[in-house]
Amino acid sequence: MEKRPGPEPCRPQDLGLFEVVSRDGAARIGKFHTGHGILTTPMLLPVVNPNLRTIEPREMWDRYGVDALITNSYVIWKHEKLRVPALSNGIHELLDFPGIVVTDSGTFQSYVYGDVEVGIEEIVSFQREIGVDIGTMLDVFGRPDMSREELEDAVSETASRALPSLSEAGEKLLLNGPIQGGLHHDLRSESGELMGSLEGDSRGFAIHPIGGIVPLMEQQRYRELFGIILASRSTIPRNRPIHMFGCGHPLLFPLSIALGVDIFDSAAYALFARDDRLLTPDGTVRLEGLKEWPISSSALFGKSPEEVRGMEKDDRAAILAHHNLEITQSELARCREAVRNGKIWELAEKRSHSSSRLREAFLWVIEELEQLEESEVGNSLLDIMASTNPVRGGGEPISDDIDSRPHVLHIMALLSLRWRIPGSWWDGSVGPPERVVVLEGTSPPWRSTCLHTVIEALLENPKSVVVISTPLGVIPFSFEDVSPFCHIDGPEAIWLEPTDNEQLVEDLETLGLNDIPHVTIYPGEAPENLPAEYPEIRSWIDRCSIVDKLSVLCAMKPGLLCGMTNEMSSRKSKTDRMVNVSVDGEHVFSPRLKDGGISLALGGARLLHSFNHAPPARFGSETETEEEDHPGIPRVLLSDDAIPFVGQGRNVMHGYIDGADPHVTPGQPCIVVSSSGDLVAHGVAQSTSMEMACFKKGIAVKVRDGALREK
Ligand code: GUN
């Protein structure tokens, strides 16, 4: 086997920091910095039993690219034959593993066997002395069947042990701060708050595992499990990875990751192997009775199930453990790639069909996502939806659950909140609309299939609001080129089915159009000749699309924008779409051809900034900001020392941000301002304001242009 080089330690100042390099809503591709390398998340820590190594840690490193594993410090502490070499040579040498070593503390043993005899500080100092990278304090395991009082005690006792543990860990040992609270969402959220806010002399907890969930996974109580993840996540600081203690079944990875889990750990690969079971991404398969492999792996390649069944028990367990680890790793790679491509929710949705228990849990999550109640779960899901880029390129596969995907719910919520009826009409008239024209039975690209119908409708009655019926609901015609609406992958029939009347009334109500009479039109063939009014009507439609996109996606007040667009001109692409929009000859906006969103040019950032000069409130200040539907282009308040760099066009890095508007949205435009409110740069937000308040590493805003660039 080829040797893989050893890890590079992180820079000393980065020890224990977590940065996000790519995201899809709450799902994130992260980098966690340690003395034995930088861990890419989401990832799984394979559990290594120091007394029984089914797969050698060195092989995990060399062959499977495992960057970090987890073992039990209590087991090592308890057995002299392990404790003595660990203390003299260190844990890395004991395990023969060059990467990151994470250890647990004995809490799980106390859950399985009753009390453990090690002290709270003693187990942390032992982990420090044997050179562990990420240790775990001795928390109190809160079983789901415990009484509320017992669980309250588990939460408070765990929290009371936190500071002594952090202080014992010292500078180099990073610590896990487990979240307990059983099935009680309020206790989980309280535990997250307590454990997340405690600071030791060197730092707070580096990672927060969610504890006490193994019994739920064993009993496949997935709905309760995801409720716990959401409730715990509502208060865990965003800049710390979340670890699901004891979860390692690939089936659970996609939805857990979509809800914000970064780290998994499990002995499942070895335990299932010893029980003659194979892991697959959609369930577990028994070796018994198999004629052919239902899934391939390099471990099984060239051997038949019959041959494997004929092996000695230990050899069979080893081969199946290799297969299981390989499948686990490849499912995590698939999940990471899905996060990078904005498809993690789709993968979770797909996997939910693999098990009825998981499907039940998934349906519960989407129901909660649609309702967004005032609760720990509701708040967490609101945050997930708000941190999901509402506009995205690429196809949107049709499914029964399509309209519950977080980015679809997000764009629909924004349309409902911020879209407004035009203030004036193409013929210069003003006043309320006289009718709503619903375009039915027509497929995208709508500017080719029904622009002529829109023009005819507006010619017939200029005071017409034109909307299109789509499988995701009714949208204003100005959003005709916005993904996901115009990129739904499905059979032609999805565009032909008319919206039933009840749904139509509901959709029109969401846009505030329910009190206006509506007519439904099925667009026909385009006429040979364009009407004389075409240029005028077309230019009004183009202006509406800019105003609508800036108000829905950038929170600009439509009334303020209307005046501006009177002076607007645009260059068109070969496919007759606006590319560069200028006002008074200056390039201000670029409609994004790939997803129908909008990009600012520096002139546009200046223009939008001119409507709101005040800097946003600083993080932690108590100022009550009035909630408005259109609070203006989201602003990020930059620290003074970063102004010279960002003003020249460098990205805004976490750690240099003093405040941000709450409606900053990942993937959408924002402006960067100084403490006096002056424009420093503009770009695309990568984080929410809550994240900007706590992350210390990574890019917060990808800057498109600095406003202080020397010409
Ligand atoms: N392993 C599985 N569950 C737990 C837990 O709740 N706490 C700790 N420390 N380890 C675990």
XYZ file of C-alpha atoms and ligand atoms in Angstrom:
722
model
C 0.000 0.000 0.000
C 1.307 3.433 -0.925
C 2.245 5.630 2.028
C 0.355 8.861 2.392
C 2.453 11.790 3.665
C 1.873 13.014 7.215
C -0.454 15.944 7.952
C 0.516 19.613 7.991
C -0.217 21.257 11.346
C -2.392 24.357 11.196
C -0.933 27.824 11.804
C -0.669 28.323 15.596
C -3.097 31.248 15.535
C -5.724 29.098 13.775
C -5.785 26.281 16.341
C -9.394 25.329 17.072
C -10.916 27.645 14.470
C -13.599 26.530 12.057
C -14.125 28.154 8.685
C -16.738 27.546 6.018
C -15.546 27.354 2.429
C -18.799 26.442 0.721
C -22.395 26.077 1.839
C -25.894 25.094 0.894
C -28.143 26.615 3.530
C -27.200 25.134 6.899
C -25.039 22.470 5.227
C -21.434 23.520 5.049
C -18.085 22.420 3.742
C -15.825 23.411 6.592
C -12.209 23.370 7.598
C -11.424 22.717 11.233
C -7.859 23.634 12.216
C -5.813 21.356 14.489
C -2.206 20.570 15.340
C -2.406 17.331 13.312
C -3.956 18.711 10.188
C -6.955 20.547 8.842
C -10.129 18.546 8.869
C -12.562 18.889 5.979
C -16.175 18.520 7.094
C -18.753 16.976 6.879
C -16.782 13.889 7.869
C -16.948 10.718 9.914
C -14.623 9.813 12.746
C -14.297 6.020 12.632
C -14.331 4.620 16.160
C -11.169 2.695 16.957
C -11.318 0.320 19.889
C -7.742 0.399 21.199
C -8.143 -3.226 22.323
C -9.585 -4.529 19.074
C -8.547 -2.856 15.833
C -10.733 -4.260 13.062
C -8.986 -1.971 10.575
C -5.540 -0.645 11.460
C -5.568 3.151 11.936
C -2.506 3.395 9.664
C -4.460 1.721 6.874
C -7.350 4.119 7.460
C -4.917 6.981 6.941
C -3.046 5.555 3.950
C -5.769 3.760 2.034
C -9.040 5.444 2.959
C -7.841 9.015 3.414
C -9.276 9.115 6.961
C -7.967 12.384 8.427
C -9.278 11.880 11.950
C -10.508 9.064 14.144
C -12.045 8.764 17.573
C -11.058 6.433 20.386
C -11.847 6.239 24.066
C -9.508 7.872 26.551
C -11.275 6.178 29.474
C -10.521 2.715 28.042
C -6.854 3.702 27.634
C -6.708 5.233 31.118
C -8.234 2.117 32.655
C -5.917 -0.454 31.061
C -2.338 -0.231 32.217
C -1.018 -1.891 29.090
C -2.459 1.006 27.092
C -2.078 3.802 29.642
C 1.659 3.411 30.163
C 2.699 3.529 26.468
C 0.157 6.292 25.792
C 1.686 8.420 28.532
C 5.263 7.777 27.441
C 4.901 7.838 23.612
C 1.650 9.675 23.032
C -1.662 8.581 21.553
C -0.573 8.996 17.922
C 2.191 6.459 18.359
C 0.035 4.121 20.410
C -2.512 3.955 17.602
C 0.047 4.336 14.808
C -2.050 7.138 13.326
C -0.481 10.367 12.033
C -3.731 12.346 11.684
C -6.112 13.968 14.132
C -6.984 11.932 17.220
C -10.278 12.681 18.947
C -11.093 10.962 22.240
C -14.249 10.421 24.236
C -14.246 10.571 28.008
C -16.012 7.561 29.507
C -19.508 9.046 29.556
C -20.759 6.396 27.169
C -19.262 3.671 29.388
C -21.129 5.157 32.325
C -24.336 4.927 30.274
C -23.662 1.294 29.316
C -22.022 -0.068 32.510
C -23.002 2.396 35.255
C -20.588 4.710 37.071
C -17.034 5.309 35.894
C -14.340 5.844 38.490
C -12.361 8.604 36.800
C -12.449 12.240 37.976
C -13.762 15.161 35.913
C -10.431 17.014 35.756
C -8.453 13.780 35.787
C -9.850 12.507 32.467
C -9.217 15.869 30.752
C -5.641 16.122 32.034
C -5.058 12.529 30.908
C -6.251 13.399 27.380
C -3.946 16.428 27.418
C -0.972 14.381 28.640
C -1.292 11.702 25.971
C -1.347 14.385 23.247
C -4.955 14.105 22.058
C -5.994 16.762 19.517
C -9.680 17.016 20.441
C -10.758 15.591 23.795
C -14.126 15.344 25.489
C -15.157 16.435 28.954
C -16.972 13.983 31.193
C -20.582 14.933 30.478
C -23.682 13.332 31.975
C -25.486 11.088 29.515
C -29.152 12.134 29.332
C -31.171 9.117 28.236
C -34.402 9.756 26.306
C -36.398 7.785 28.878
C -35.213 9.852 31.867
C -37.629 12.130 33.705
C -37.533 15.848 33.017
C -35.919 16.463 36.428
C -33.174 13.937 35.720
C -32.534 15.527 32.341
C -32.465 19.015 33.851
C -29.817 17.673 36.241
C -27.841 16.119 33.355
C -27.810 19.486 31.566
C -26.827 21.543 34.601
C -24.316 19.024 35.947
C -22.656 18.844 32.500
C -22.533 22.665 32.368
C -21.078 22.891 35.886
C -18.225 20.586 34.844
C -17.474 22.679 31.749
C -15.229 25.405 33.184
C -13.037 23.083 35.281
C -12.654 20.916 32.163
C -11.778 23.847 29.885
C -9.279 25.096 32.399
C -7.652 21.647 32.696
C -7.421 21.349 28.889
C -4.985 24.261 28.717
C -3.869 25.818 25.461
C -3.304 22.864 23.199
C -6.074 20.385 23.899
C -9.278 21.318 22.078
C -12.437 20.159 23.822
C -15.832 18.807 22.856
C -18.682 20.366 24.853
C -21.590 17.880 24.636
C -25.213 19.004 24.491
C -27.670 17.002 26.600
C -31.367 17.375 27.389
C -33.036 14.173 26.172
C -36.161 14.689 24.112
C -36.921 18.124 25.591
C -36.322 20.824 23.007
C -36.145 23.612 25.586
C -33.483 21.700 27.548
C -31.474 21.048 24.371
C -31.608 24.724 23.535
C -30.663 25.669 27.117
C -27.784 23.205 27.004
C -26.568 24.705 23.703
C -26.758 28.180 25.195
C -24.857 27.212 28.358
C -22.164 25.116 26.701
C -21.805 27.561 23.816
C -21.240 30.612 25.959
C -18.672 29.327 28.481
C -15.106 30.547 27.900
C -12.030 29.004 29.499
C -8.681 30.779 29.904
C -7.568 29.841 26.399
C -10.870 29.355 24.572
C -14.369 27.927 24.835
C -15.393 24.521 23.516
C -14.148 23.864 20.000
C -16.915 21.499 18.908
C -20.375 20.658 20.224
C -21.412 17.019 20.014
C -25.088 16.260 20.476
C -25.155 13.558 23.128
C -27.627 11.044 24.490
C -28.986 10.081 21.054
C -27.605 6.551 20.594
C -30.778 4.903 22.010
C -32.874 6.863 19.502
C -30.756 5.715 16.579
C -30.842 2.133 17.796
C -34.639 2.289 17.917
C -34.804 4.179 14.596
C -36.674 7.047 16.267
C -35.529 9.422 13.563
C -38.273 12.033 13.890
C -37.282 12.651 17.505
C -33.616 12.565 16.520
C -34.010 15.356 13.946
C -36.119 17.355 16.396
C -33.200 17.195 18.829
C -30.681 18.256 16.180
C -32.809 21.272 15.279
C -33.470 22.275 18.885
C -29.788 21.958 19.854
C -28.700 23.876 16.770
C -30.932 26.816 17.675
C -28.401 28.007 20.264
C -25.054 26.380 19.400
C -22.662 29.113 18.212
C -22.567 29.045 14.417
C -18.763 29.079 14.308
C -18.456 25.679 15.984
C -18.867 22.335 14.251
C -21.767 20.151 15.361
C -21.024 16.480 15.947
C -23.680 13.747 16.216
C -22.317 11.437 18.903
C -22.566 7.808 17.796
C -24.216 8.383 14.413
C -22.539 6.608 11.521
C -25.226 5.117 9.327
C -24.869 6.555 5.799
C -28.660 6.640 5.508
C -28.783 9.490 8.012
C -25.962 11.597 6.563
C -27.760 13.695 3.905
C -30.619 15.000 6.073
C -28.357 15.484 9.106
C -25.919 17.485 6.983
C -28.747 19.498 5.433
C -29.813 20.426 8.987
C -26.305 21.570 9.914
C -24.379 18.541 11.233
C -20.642 18.621 10.446
C -19.157 15.557 12.162
C -20.311 11.979 12.653
C -18.647 9.160 14.536
C -19.437 5.546 14.646
C -18.304 2.032 15.183
C -21.104 0.876 12.847
C -18.645 -0.072 10.107
C -16.994 -2.606 12.467
C -20.013 -3.637 14.583
C -22.214 -4.340 11.552
C -19.344 -6.239 9.918
C -19.017 -8.510 12.953
C -22.730 -9.116 12.633
C -22.344 -10.076 8.902
C -24.080 -6.941 7.667
C -23.163 -4.605 4.823
C -23.817 -0.888 4.861
C -25.273 0.752 1.757
C -26.326 4.400 1.363
C -29.947 3.391 1.675
C -29.931 0.734 4.329
C -28.290 -2.361 5.729
C -28.093 -5.713 3.940
C -27.424 -9.145 5.471
C -24.676 -11.269 3.955
C -26.797 -14.349 4.510
C -28.565 -15.477 1.343
C -26.912 -12.946 -0.985
C -26.178 -14.270 -4.468
C -24.605 -11.047 -5.749
C -23.424 -7.843 -4.113
C -26.124 -5.158 -4.121
C -23.381 -2.521 -4.085
C -19.760 -2.716 -5.143
C -16.617 -1.677 -3.335
C -12.927 -2.335 -3.806
C -13.039 -4.466 -0.643
C -15.561 -6.887 -2.152
C -14.317 -6.738 -5.729
C -13.364 -10.154 -7.129
C -15.054 -12.101 -4.332
C -18.536 -13.555 -4.362
C -20.876 -13.418 -1.352
C -20.536 -17.179 -1.140
C -16.748 -16.950 -0.896
C -17.009 -14.328 1.848
C -19.517 -16.444 3.749
C -17.019 -19.301 3.642
C -14.249 -17.279 5.326
C -13.133 -17.506 8.959
C -15.176 -15.176 11.197
C -12.374 -12.657 11.762
C -11.415 -12.490 8.077
C -15.053 -12.070 7.114
C -15.507 -9.280 9.673
C -12.369 -7.573 8.355
C -13.469 -7.666 4.720
C -16.977 -6.425 5.554
C -15.572 -3.692 7.806
C -13.374 -2.523 4.927
C -16.416 -2.467 2.663
C -18.489 -0.614 5.257
C -15.838 2.021 5.825
C -15.418 2.511 2.096
C -19.172 2.974 1.556
C -19.383 5.367 4.491
C -16.544 7.448 3.083
C -17.987 7.512 -0.406
C -21.447 8.556 0.811
C -19.837 11.426 2.712
C -17.954 12.444 -0.431
C -21.277 12.398 -2.287
C -22.831 14.583 0.405
C -19.942 17.060 0.308
C -20.224 17.305 -3.452
C -23.979 17.845 -3.108
C -23.306 20.723 -0.682
C -20.881 22.279 -3.181
C -23.473 21.959 -5.958
C -26.426 23.223 -3.921
C -28.088 19.809 -3.991
C -27.913 18.515 -0.413
C -31.642 18.914 0.184
C -32.401 17.016 -2.991
C -30.154 14.178 -1.812
C -31.843 14.150 1.610
C -35.218 14.052 -0.115
C -34.078 11.146 -2.310
C -32.676 9.156 0.621
C -35.856 9.731 2.624
C -37.550 7.205 0.333
C -35.161 4.458 1.489
C -36.765 3.846 4.870
C -40.266 4.444 6.150
C -38.911 5.768 9.470
C -36.654 8.222 7.698
C -39.477 9.242 5.375
C -41.691 9.935 8.401
C -38.928 12.099 9.871
C -38.362 13.936 6.592
C -42.083 14.665 6.187
C -42.159 15.992 9.741
C -39.196 18.298 8.992
C -40.829 19.733 5.871
C -44.123 20.219 7.656
C -42.308 22.177 10.367
C -40.437 24.089 7.648
C -43.706 25.174 6.093
C -45.225 26.206 9.417
C -42.193 27.872 11.060
C -43.746 28.070 14.512
C -42.245 30.149 17.323
C -40.271 27.315 18.898
C -36.717 25.969 19.084
C -37.390 23.832 16.004
C -39.226 26.611 14.146
C -36.457 29.131 14.831
C -33.817 26.719 13.657
C -35.702 25.989 10.446
C -36.316 29.690 9.827
C -32.582 30.210 10.101
C -31.960 27.326 7.680
C -34.386 28.785 5.159
C -33.031 32.318 5.509
C -29.443 31.135 5.087
C -30.283 29.317 1.836
C -29.603 31.205 -1.375
C -33.115 31.676 -2.803
C -31.908 31.825 -6.422
C -29.869 29.049 -7.987
C -28.757 27.886 -11.401
C -29.135 24.350 -12.695
C -32.208 22.197 -12.983
C -34.764 21.719 -10.242
C -36.039 18.126 -10.400
C -39.767 17.812 -9.963
C -41.000 15.701 -7.043
C -43.886 15.580 -4.608
C -41.811 17.580 -2.141
C -40.436 20.179 -4.582
C -42.257 23.127 -3.074
C -40.993 22.360 0.448
C -37.311 22.708 -0.422
C -35.786 25.477 1.697
C -34.634 27.604 -1.261
C -38.060 27.320 -2.906
C -39.806 28.300 0.328
C -37.315 31.154 0.688
C -37.929 32.687 -2.753
C -41.696 32.257 -2.353
C -41.545 33.928 1.079
C -39.514 36.818 -0.346
C -41.967 37.286 -3.212
C -44.838 37.305 -0.775
C -43.105 39.753 1.577
C -41.458 42.133 -0.868
C -43.026 42.004 -4.295
C -45.347 44.935 -5.021
C -47.865 45.847 -7.725
C -46.288 48.355 -10.200
C -46.698 51.999 -9.227
C -47.294 53.142 -12.795
C -48.147 51.521 -16.137
C -46.481 51.458 -19.541
C -48.791 54.160 -20.965
C -47.786 56.572 -18.186
C -51.022 56.080 -16.251
C -51.048 55.502 -12.514
C -53.539 53.933 -10.121
C -54.524 50.462 -9.039
C -54.512 47.546 -11.473
C -57.772 46.674 -13.189
C -57.083 43.002 -13.697
C -54.657 40.167 -13.161
C -53.718 38.151 -16.232
C -52.741 34.560 -15.363
C -50.688 32.810 -18.038
C -51.436 29.103 -17.961
C -50.296 26.066 -19.923
C -47.013 27.526 -21.047
C -43.440 26.355 -20.524
C -40.182 28.290 -20.203
C -38.324 30.137 -21.645
C -41.375 32.338 -21.212
C -39.876 35.311 -23.009
C -39.991 33.122 -26.171
C -43.244 31.294 -25.521
C -45.475 34.080 -24.286
C -43.929 37.548 -24.417
C -46.270 38.343 -27.309
C -49.271 37.380 -25.157
C -48.037 39.637 -22.362
C -47.659 42.511 -24.828
C -51.148 41.895 -26.214
C -52.628 41.787 -22.720
C -50.932 45.031 -21.754
C -51.976 46.659 -25.008
C -55.564 45.653 -24.358
C -55.473 47.004 -20.818
C -52.276 48.728 -19.599
C -53.365 48.340 -15.972
C -52.804 44.573 -16.027
C -50.624 42.604 -13.646
C -49.259 39.618 -15.570
C -48.377 36.456 -13.643
C -47.316 32.977 -14.750
C -48.646 29.764 -13.309
C -45.713 27.409 -12.533
C -45.505 24.081 -10.694
C -44.093 26.061 -7.733
C -46.956 28.546 -7.676
C -47.882 31.770 -9.397
C -45.023 34.225 -10.028
C -44.936 37.749 -11.460
C -43.883 37.801 -15.129
C -40.819 39.837 -14.088
C -39.413 36.630 -12.534
C -39.780 34.665 -15.785
C -36.028 34.004 -16.098
C -35.375 33.270 -12.400
C -34.288 29.786 -11.317
C -35.731 27.563 -9.935
C -39.014 28.637 -11.655
C -37.699 28.487 -15.205
C -35.498 25.400 -14.739
C -37.818 22.718 -13.437
C -36.835 19.288 -14.743
C -39.890 17.188 -15.405
C -42.160 15.891 -18.127
C -43.797 18.456 -20.445
C -47.128 17.718 -18.749
C -46.119 19.685 -15.625
C -46.456 22.898 -17.605
C -49.745 22.003 -19.180
C -51.705 21.106 -16.042
C -53.767 24.123 -15.014
C -53.540 25.295 -11.403
C -56.748 24.329 -9.650
C -58.874 27.276 -8.697
C -58.452 26.991 -4.938
C -54.666 26.892 -5.311
C -54.755 29.829 -7.723
C -56.742 31.953 -5.282
C -54.269 31.047 -2.535
C -51.280 31.884 -4.766
C -52.779 35.207 -5.830
C -53.397 36.018 -2.186
C -49.709 35.425 -1.393
C -48.844 38.116 -3.915
C -51.549 40.449 -2.573
C -53.597 40.115 -5.792
C -56.679 38.360 -4.442
C -58.980 41.404 -4.529
C -58.390 42.073 -8.222
C -60.425 40.300 -10.903
C -58.368 37.800 -12.825
C -58.485 36.299 -16.292
C -56.647 33.180 -17.402
C -54.986 33.139 -20.810
C -53.420 30.195 -22.641
C -50.784 31.788 -24.897
C -51.089 30.933 -28.566
C -48.866 31.475 -31.588
C -46.943 34.718 -31.882
C -48.364 37.122 -34.501
C -46.299 37.949 -37.615
C -46.000 41.635 -36.807
C -45.255 43.428 -33.601
C -47.562 46.246 -32.564
C -46.270 49.816 -32.882
C -46.315 50.126 -29.086
C -43.957 47.132 -28.694
C -40.783 49.126 -27.829
C -42.582 51.164 -25.197
C -44.292 48.179 -23.577
C -41.122 46.075 -23.731
C -39.062 48.773 -22.074
C -41.661 49.026 -19.274
C -41.529 45.230 -18.787
C -37.708 45.389 -18.569
C -37.870 48.216 -16.030
C -40.394 46.283 -13.947
C -38.085 43.279 -13.914
C -35.174 45.344 -12.542
C -37.364 47.048 -9.922
C -38.956 43.747 -8.897
C -35.650 41.882 -8.594
C -34.023 44.698 -6.623
C -36.966 44.900 -4.283
C -37.394 41.142 -3.776
C -33.713 40.111 -3.677
C -32.046 43.284 -2.349
C -34.880 44.571 -0.139
C -34.995 47.940 -1.951
C -38.209 49.989 -1.690
C -39.912 49.700 -5.086
C -41.120 53.310 -4.895
C -37.545 54.600 -4.637
C -36.452 52.522 -7.615
C -39.184 53.566 -10.033
C -37.742 57.064 -10.480
C -34.303 55.638 -11.113
C -35.434 53.269 -13.841
C -36.955 56.106 -15.867
C -33.371 56.954 -16.819
C -32.467 53.319 -17.453
C -31.070 51.841 -20.658
C -29.847 48.323 -21.318
C -27.766 46.249 -23.679
C -29.394 43.015 -24.850
C -27.878 39.578 -25.391
C -28.357 37.548 -28.586
C -31.271 35.813 -26.845
C -32.880 39.187 -26.225
C -32.145 39.348 -22.507
C -30.855 42.416 -20.678
C -27.161 42.099 -19.893
C -25.855 45.474 -18.773
C -28.197 48.000 -17.270
C -27.077 51.642 -17.195
C -28.537 54.687 -15.563
C -27.462 58.039 -17.011
C -24.840 56.192 -19.066
C -23.218 54.480 -16.050
C -23.260 50.664 -15.795
C -25.196 49.883 -12.622
C -26.616 46.339 -12.709
C -26.046 43.088 -14.574
C -28.967 40.689 -14.622
C -27.436 37.238 -14.102
C -28.091 35.073 -17.126
C -27.332 31.810 -15.337
C -29.989 32.094 -12.632
C -31.991 35.244 -13.316
C -30.671 36.987 -10.176
C -29.068 40.401 -10.215
C -25.453 41.540 -9.772
C -24.457 45.046 -8.821
C -21.788 47.059 -10.595
C -19.962 49.690 -8.514
C -22.259 52.406 -9.881
C -25.278 50.359 -8.783
C -23.825 49.799 -5.312
C -23.324 53.586 -5.013
C -26.858 54.187 -6.159
C -28.431 51.714 -3.703
C -26.151 52.962 -0.919
C -27.318 56.542 -1.607
C -30.781 55.530 -0.359
C -29.429 54.473 3.032
C -26.386 56.276 4.419
C -26.552 55.191 8.043
C -24.240 52.324 9.054
C -25.947 49.199 10.465
C -26.047 48.666 14.215
C -22.970 47.092 15.796
C -23.184 43.481 16.936
C -24.394 43.273 20.510
C -25.825 46.806 20.616
C -29.312 46.965 21.980
C -30.786 49.345 19.384
C -34.267 48.281 18.409
C -34.536 48.278 14.644
C -37.990 48.507 13.200
C -38.858 45.517 11.079
C -39.570 46.644 7.554
C -40.384 44.700 4.414
C -37.831 46.744 2.439
C -34.997 47.764 4.788
C -32.706 48.514 1.804
C -29.620 46.837 0.344
C -28.088 44.728 3.150
C -25.003 46.335 4.678
C -21.936 44.885 6.342
C -20.081 47.177 8.755
C -16.346 46.741 8.299
C -13.717 47.282 11.024
C -11.574 50.358 10.357
C -8.330 48.393 9.960
C -9.679 46.379 7.027
C -10.907 49.396 5.033
C -7.673 49.942 3.032
C -7.739 46.308 1.814
C -11.437 45.852 1.159
C -11.667 49.331 -0.381
C -9.184 48.106 -2.993
C -11.268 45.038 -3.784
C -10.028 42.364 -1.350
C -12.613 40.026 0.186
C -14.142 40.777 3.587
C -12.745 38.232 6.035
C -14.498 37.073 9.193
C -13.057 38.721 12.265
C -13.110 42.184 10.633
C -16.837 42.804 10.837
C -18.431 44.993 13.515
C -22.058 44.724 12.449
C -24.391 43.570 9.684
C -28.028 43.934 8.737
C -30.082 40.899 9.776
C -31.327 40.400 6.211
C -27.871 39.770 4.692
C -28.448 36.655 2.559
C -25.780 34.169 1.432
C -25.430 34.219 -2.354
C -27.072 37.629 -2.746
C -25.599 41.150 -3.150
C -24.611 43.294 -0.183
C -22.614 46.475 0.339
C -19.712 47.013 2.726
C -19.641 50.282 4.681
C -17.404 52.017 7.207
C -18.407 53.105 10.715
C -19.348 56.502 9.307
C -21.606 54.807 6.788
C -19.397 55.415 3.713
C -19.324 52.839 0.934
C -16.147 50.719 1.000
C -17.018 47.902 -1.417
C -19.797 45.690 -2.694
C -19.988 41.977 -3.200
C -21.853 38.759 -2.587
C -22.521 37.677 0.998
C -21.252 34.217 1.945
C -22.675 34.243 5.474
C -25.636 35.410 7.501
C -25.273 38.291 9.944
C -25.422 35.829 12.861
C -22.414 34.049 11.394
C -20.590 37.311 10.725
C -20.950 38.088 14.440
C -18.998 35.013 15.550
C -16.763 33.476 12.862
C -13.079 34.376 13.090
C -11.823 32.770 9.904
C -12.896 32.510 6.276
C -14.517 34.737 3.685
C -17.632 36.612 4.772
C -18.215 38.664 1.604
C -16.778 37.894 -1.819
C -16.036 41.410 -2.946
C -16.831 42.280 -6.564
C -15.323 45.735 -6.444
C -13.757 48.129 -3.962
C -15.157 51.648 -3.824
C -11.788 53.177 -2.869
C -9.813 51.756 -5.782
C -7.347 54.176 -7.283
C -8.359 54.797 -10.852
N -21.078 8.732 22.873
C -22.370 8.533 22.491
N -23.185 9.383 23.176
C -22.407 10.105 23.997
C -22.672 11.150 24.937
O -23.806 11.570 25.161
N -21.571 11.681 25.580
C -20.308 11.250 25.334
N -19.297 11.829 25.966
N -20.050 10.276 24.470
C -21.074 9.706 23.803
